[in-house]
Coordinates of C-alpha atoms and ligand atoms in Angstrom, one line a residue:
M26 CA 15.7 -13.7 18.4
G27 CA 13.7 -11.1 19.8
D28 CA 10.1 -10.0 19.3
A29 CA 9.0 -9.0 15.7
E30 CA 9.6 -5.3 14.7
P31 CA 5.5 -3.6 15.3
S32 CA 5.4 -3.7 11.2
Q33 CA 6.2 -7.3 11.0
R34 CA 3.8 -8.9 14.1
T35 CA 0.9 -11.1 12.8
S36 CA -2.8 -9.7 14.4
P37 CA -3.7 -12.1 17.1
L38 CA -6.3 -13.0 14.6
W39 CA -3.9 -14.9 12.3
A40 CA -2.3 -16.5 15.2
D41 CA -5.3 -18.4 16.6
P42 CA -5.4 -22.1 16.1
D43 CA -9.3 -21.9 16.8
D44 CA -9.2 -19.8 13.6
F45 CA -6.7 -22.4 11.3
D46 CA -10.0 -23.8 9.6
F47 CA -12.0 -20.8 9.1
M48 CA -12.4 -21.3 5.3
R49 CA -13.3 -24.3 6.0
R50 CA -16.7 -23.2 7.5
D51 CA -19.8 -21.9 6.2
G52 CA -19.6 -23.1 2.5
R53 CA -15.8 -21.0 2.0
K54 CA -14.4 -24.0 0.9
Q55 CA -16.7 -24.5 -1.6
H56 CA -17.0 -20.9 -3.2
S57 CA -17.8 -20.7 -6.9
S58 CA -15.2 -18.5 -7.3
R59 CA -12.8 -21.0 -6.3
Q60 CA -13.5 -23.5 -8.9
A61 CA -13.9 -20.5 -11.3
V62 CA -10.2 -19.3 -10.8
L63 CA -9.4 -23.2 -11.1
G64 CA -11.1 -23.4 -14.3
R65 CA -9.8 -20.4 -16.0
L66 CA -5.9 -21.9 -14.8
E67 CA -6.5 -25.5 -16.3
R68 CA -7.3 -24.1 -19.5
R69 CA -4.5 -21.0 -19.5
F70 CA -1.6 -24.2 -18.2
A71 CA -3.4 -27.0 -20.4
G72 CA -0.8 -29.6 -21.3
R73 CA 2.5 -28.2 -19.3
S74 CA 3.1 -27.4 -15.7
A75 CA 2.8 -24.1 -14.1
S76 CA 5.0 -23.0 -10.9
M77 CA 2.5 -21.4 -8.5
L78 CA 2.7 -19.0 -5.6
D79 CA 0.1 -19.0 -3.5
V80 CA 0.1 -15.8 -0.5
G81 CA -1.9 -15.9 2.4
V82 CA -2.9 -19.5 2.9
L83 CA -5.0 -19.8 6.0
S84 CA -7.1 -23.3 6.2
A85 CA -4.8 -24.4 3.2
V86 CA -8.0 -24.9 1.1
T87 CA -6.1 -23.6 -2.2
A88 CA -3.5 -26.4 -1.7
D89 CA -6.4 -29.0 -0.8
N90 CA -8.4 -27.7 -4.0
L91 CA -5.3 -28.5 -6.5
D92 CA -5.3 -32.3 -5.3
G93 CA -8.4 -32.5 -7.0
S94 CA -7.7 -30.0 -10.5
D95 CA -6.0 -31.1 -14.0
L96 CA -3.6 -28.4 -13.1
A97 CA -0.1 -29.5 -12.3
V98 CA 1.7 -27.0 -10.2
S99 CA 5.1 -26.7 -8.2
Y100 CA 3.3 -25.4 -5.4
V101 CA 4.7 -22.3 -3.1
G102 CA 2.7 -21.0 0.1
I103 CA 3.0 -18.0 2.3
D104 CA 1.7 -16.3 4.9
I105 CA 2.7 -14.4 7.5
S106 CA 1.8 -16.1 10.2
P107 CA 3.6 -19.0 11.7
A108 CA 1.1 -20.4 13.2
I109 CA -0.8 -20.8 10.4
I110 CA 2.2 -22.0 8.5
D111 CA 3.0 -24.3 10.5
D112 CA -0.4 -26.2 10.5
C113 CA 0.0 -26.1 6.6
R114 CA 2.7 -28.3 6.8
R115 CA 0.9 -30.4 8.7
R116 CA -2.1 -30.7 6.4
H117 CA 0.2 -31.3 2.9
P118 CA 4.1 -32.0 4.0
E119 CA 4.5 -32.7 0.8
L120 CA 4.3 -28.9 -0.2
D121 CA 6.6 -25.8 0.1
W122 CA 6.0 -23.2 2.8
R123 CA 7.2 -20.0 4.0
V124 CA 6.9 -17.4 6.0
M125 CA 6.2 -14.5 4.7
S126 CA 4.4 -11.2 4.0
V127 CA 3.1 -10.2 1.1
T128 CA 5.0 -6.5 0.8
D129 CA 8.4 -7.9 1.0
L130 CA 8.6 -11.1 -1.4
A131 CA 12.1 -12.5 -1.5
F132 CA 11.6 -13.6 -4.3
E133 CA 13.1 -13.3 -7.9
D134 CA 11.5 -10.9 -10.5
G135 CA 9.2 -13.1 -12.7
S136 CA 9.7 -16.3 -10.5
F137 CA 6.1 -17.4 -10.5
D138 CA 3.6 -18.6 -13.4
V139 CA 0.8 -17.9 -11.4
V140 CA 0.6 -16.2 -8.7
H141 CA -2.6 -16.3 -6.1
C142 CA -3.4 -14.0 -3.5
R143 CA -7.2 -14.6 -2.3
H144 CA -8.8 -12.4 0.3
V145 CA -5.8 -10.6 1.5
I146 CA -5.4 -7.3 0.4
E147 CA -8.4 -6.3 2.3
H148 CA -6.8 -7.4 5.4
L149 CA -3.6 -5.2 4.3
P150 CA -3.7 -1.3 5.5
Y151 CA -3.6 -0.5 1.5
F152 CA -3.5 -2.5 -1.4
E153 CA -0.3 -0.9 -3.1
T154 CA 2.9 -2.6 -1.8
A155 CA 1.5 -5.8 -1.8
V156 CA 0.1 -5.8 -5.7
R157 CA 3.1 -4.0 -6.7
E158 CA 5.4 -7.2 -4.9
L159 CA 3.1 -10.1 -6.4
A160 CA 3.1 -8.3 -10.0
R161 CA 6.9 -8.1 -9.9
V162 CA 7.5 -12.0 -9.0
T163 CA 4.8 -12.6 -11.4
A164 CA 5.9 -14.4 -15.0
A165 CA 2.7 -15.1 -16.4
M166 CA -0.2 -14.4 -14.6
M167 CA -2.0 -12.9 -11.2
V168 CA -5.1 -14.1 -9.5
L169 CA -6.1 -11.3 -7.3
C170 CA -9.3 -12.2 -5.8
L171 CA -11.1 -9.8 -3.5
F172 CA -14.2 -11.0 -0.9
I173 CA -15.3 -7.0 -0.5
P174 CA -15.1 -5.8 -4.4
A175 CA -14.1 -2.8 -4.8
A176 CA -16.1 0.0 -5.4
E177 CA -16.5 3.5 -6.6
E178 CA -16.1 4.5 -2.3
E179 CA -13.0 3.8 -0.8
I180 CA -13.5 3.1 3.3
L181 CA -10.5 1.9 5.0
R182 CA -11.5 0.7 8.5
R183 CA -10.5 -1.6 11.4
K184 CA -13.0 -4.2 13.1
K185 CA -13.0 -5.3 16.5
H186 CA -11.7 -9.1 16.8
S187 CA -12.0 -11.1 20.1
Q188 CA -8.2 -10.7 20.3
G189 CA -7.6 -7.1 18.2
Y190 CA -8.1 -5.6 15.3
V191 CA -8.2 -6.8 11.6
W192 CA -8.4 -4.7 8.6
V193 CA -11.3 -4.9 6.6
N194 CA -11.0 -2.5 3.9
Q195 CA -13.2 -1.4 0.8
Y196 CA -10.7 0.0 -2.2
R197 CA -11.7 2.1 -4.6
A198 CA -12.2 0.6 -7.9
A199 CA -10.3 3.2 -9.9
D200 CA -7.5 3.2 -7.6
L201 CA -7.0 -0.7 -7.8
E202 CA -7.7 -0.9 -11.4
R203 CA -5.5 1.6 -12.6
L204 CA -2.3 0.5 -10.7
L205 CA -3.3 -3.2 -12.7
G206 CA -3.5 -1.5 -15.7
A207 CA -0.1 -0.1 -15.3
L208 CA 1.6 -3.4 -14.0
F209 CA 0.0 -5.7 -16.6
S210 CA -0.6 -6.5 -20.1
R211 CA -4.4 -7.0 -20.0
V212 CA -6.4 -7.4 -17.1
D213 CA -9.9 -9.3 -17.0
F214 CA -12.5 -8.9 -14.6
E215 CA -15.0 -12.0 -13.7
L216 CA -17.9 -10.8 -10.2
V217 CA -18.8 -14.5 -9.0
Q218 CA -22.1 -14.2 -6.9
D219 CA -22.3 -17.5 -4.6
G220 CA -24.8 -16.3 -2.1
N221 CA -24.3 -13.1 -0.3
R222 CA -20.8 -13.5 -0.6
P223 CA -19.8 -11.3 -4.0
N224 CA -16.3 -12.2 -5.0
A225 CA -14.1 -9.9 -8.0
I226 CA -11.4 -11.9 -9.4
Y227 CA -8.9 -9.6 -11.5
Y228 CA -6.7 -12.1 -13.6
C229 CA -3.3 -10.2 -15.0
Q230 CA -1.2 -11.6 -18.0
K231 CA 1.9 -10.1 -17.6
Ligands
LIG328 C1 -9.2 -14.4 4.8 S1 -7.6 -15.2 4.9 C2 -7.5 -16.0 3.3 C3 -6.8 -17.5 2.8 C4 -7.3 -18.2 2.0 N1 -6.1 -17.0 0.8 C5 -8.3 -18.6 1.4 O1 -9.0 -17.7 0.3 O2 -8.8 -19.4 1.6 C6 -6.2 -14.1 4.9 C7 -4.6 -14.4 5.1 O3 -3.4 -13.9 4.6 C8 -2.6 -13.9 5.8 N2 -2.5 -12.7 6.2 C9 -2.4 -11.4 6.4 N3 -1.6 -10.3 6.2 C10 -0.2 -10.9 5.6 C11 0.7 -10.7 4.8 N4 1.0 -9.0 5.2 N5 1.5 -10.9 4.4 C12 1.2 -12.7 4.1 N6 0.0 -13.1 4.3 C13 -1.1 -12.3 5.0 C14 -3.3 -14.3 7.2 O4 -2.7 -15.1 7.8 C15 -4.2 -14.7 6.3 O5 -4.1 -16.5 6.4

């Protein structure tokens, strides 16, 4: 197989084994936003199992946390980086892991009860294609979590990394929320402040 098309190439940031534990370091794994999301999903899907698509799975922390929760899920994890998917397969061989981009999801409309996308869209050139794809494959609820909360001002920037560049975008809240409002019947917002890391969570219901 030849080289991937430029638009499909993985940033070196998402291919370096030194980064695979990133979401486990410095309190990231314990961030209270993770518990907030799990609690909400446990209440919403109490007493029944749910299918879940998890998008952008570096360090497999979401999959780890599902193990200890009351949520019964059939889990599919996707990531644009083959190296990250290999790492997740080593950590959780019992789960379904696939290499795929959030901007081009190979699933039918409404395939998953829950679609979970945490700390990913800030790393894309822009949010719209990804959010439309996430909404398309959602049957019941999409959980979108941002580590750079959307704000009044839009700031699209690429940050230099030792091995290349990575997008770290702050989106305009009005633009993101207008799109979510158009794609879902109800959107609830929660800001979880944990230390110096605020997380903005949108719970979006079909
Ligand atoms: C900061 S990590 C988030 C990890 C995890 N969701 C968490 O919060 O613990 C960002 C992840 O998004 C993935 N990613 C970046 N662009 C992507 C794309 N276009 N499609 C799917 N995954 C992508 C990266 O490879 C990386 O695993």
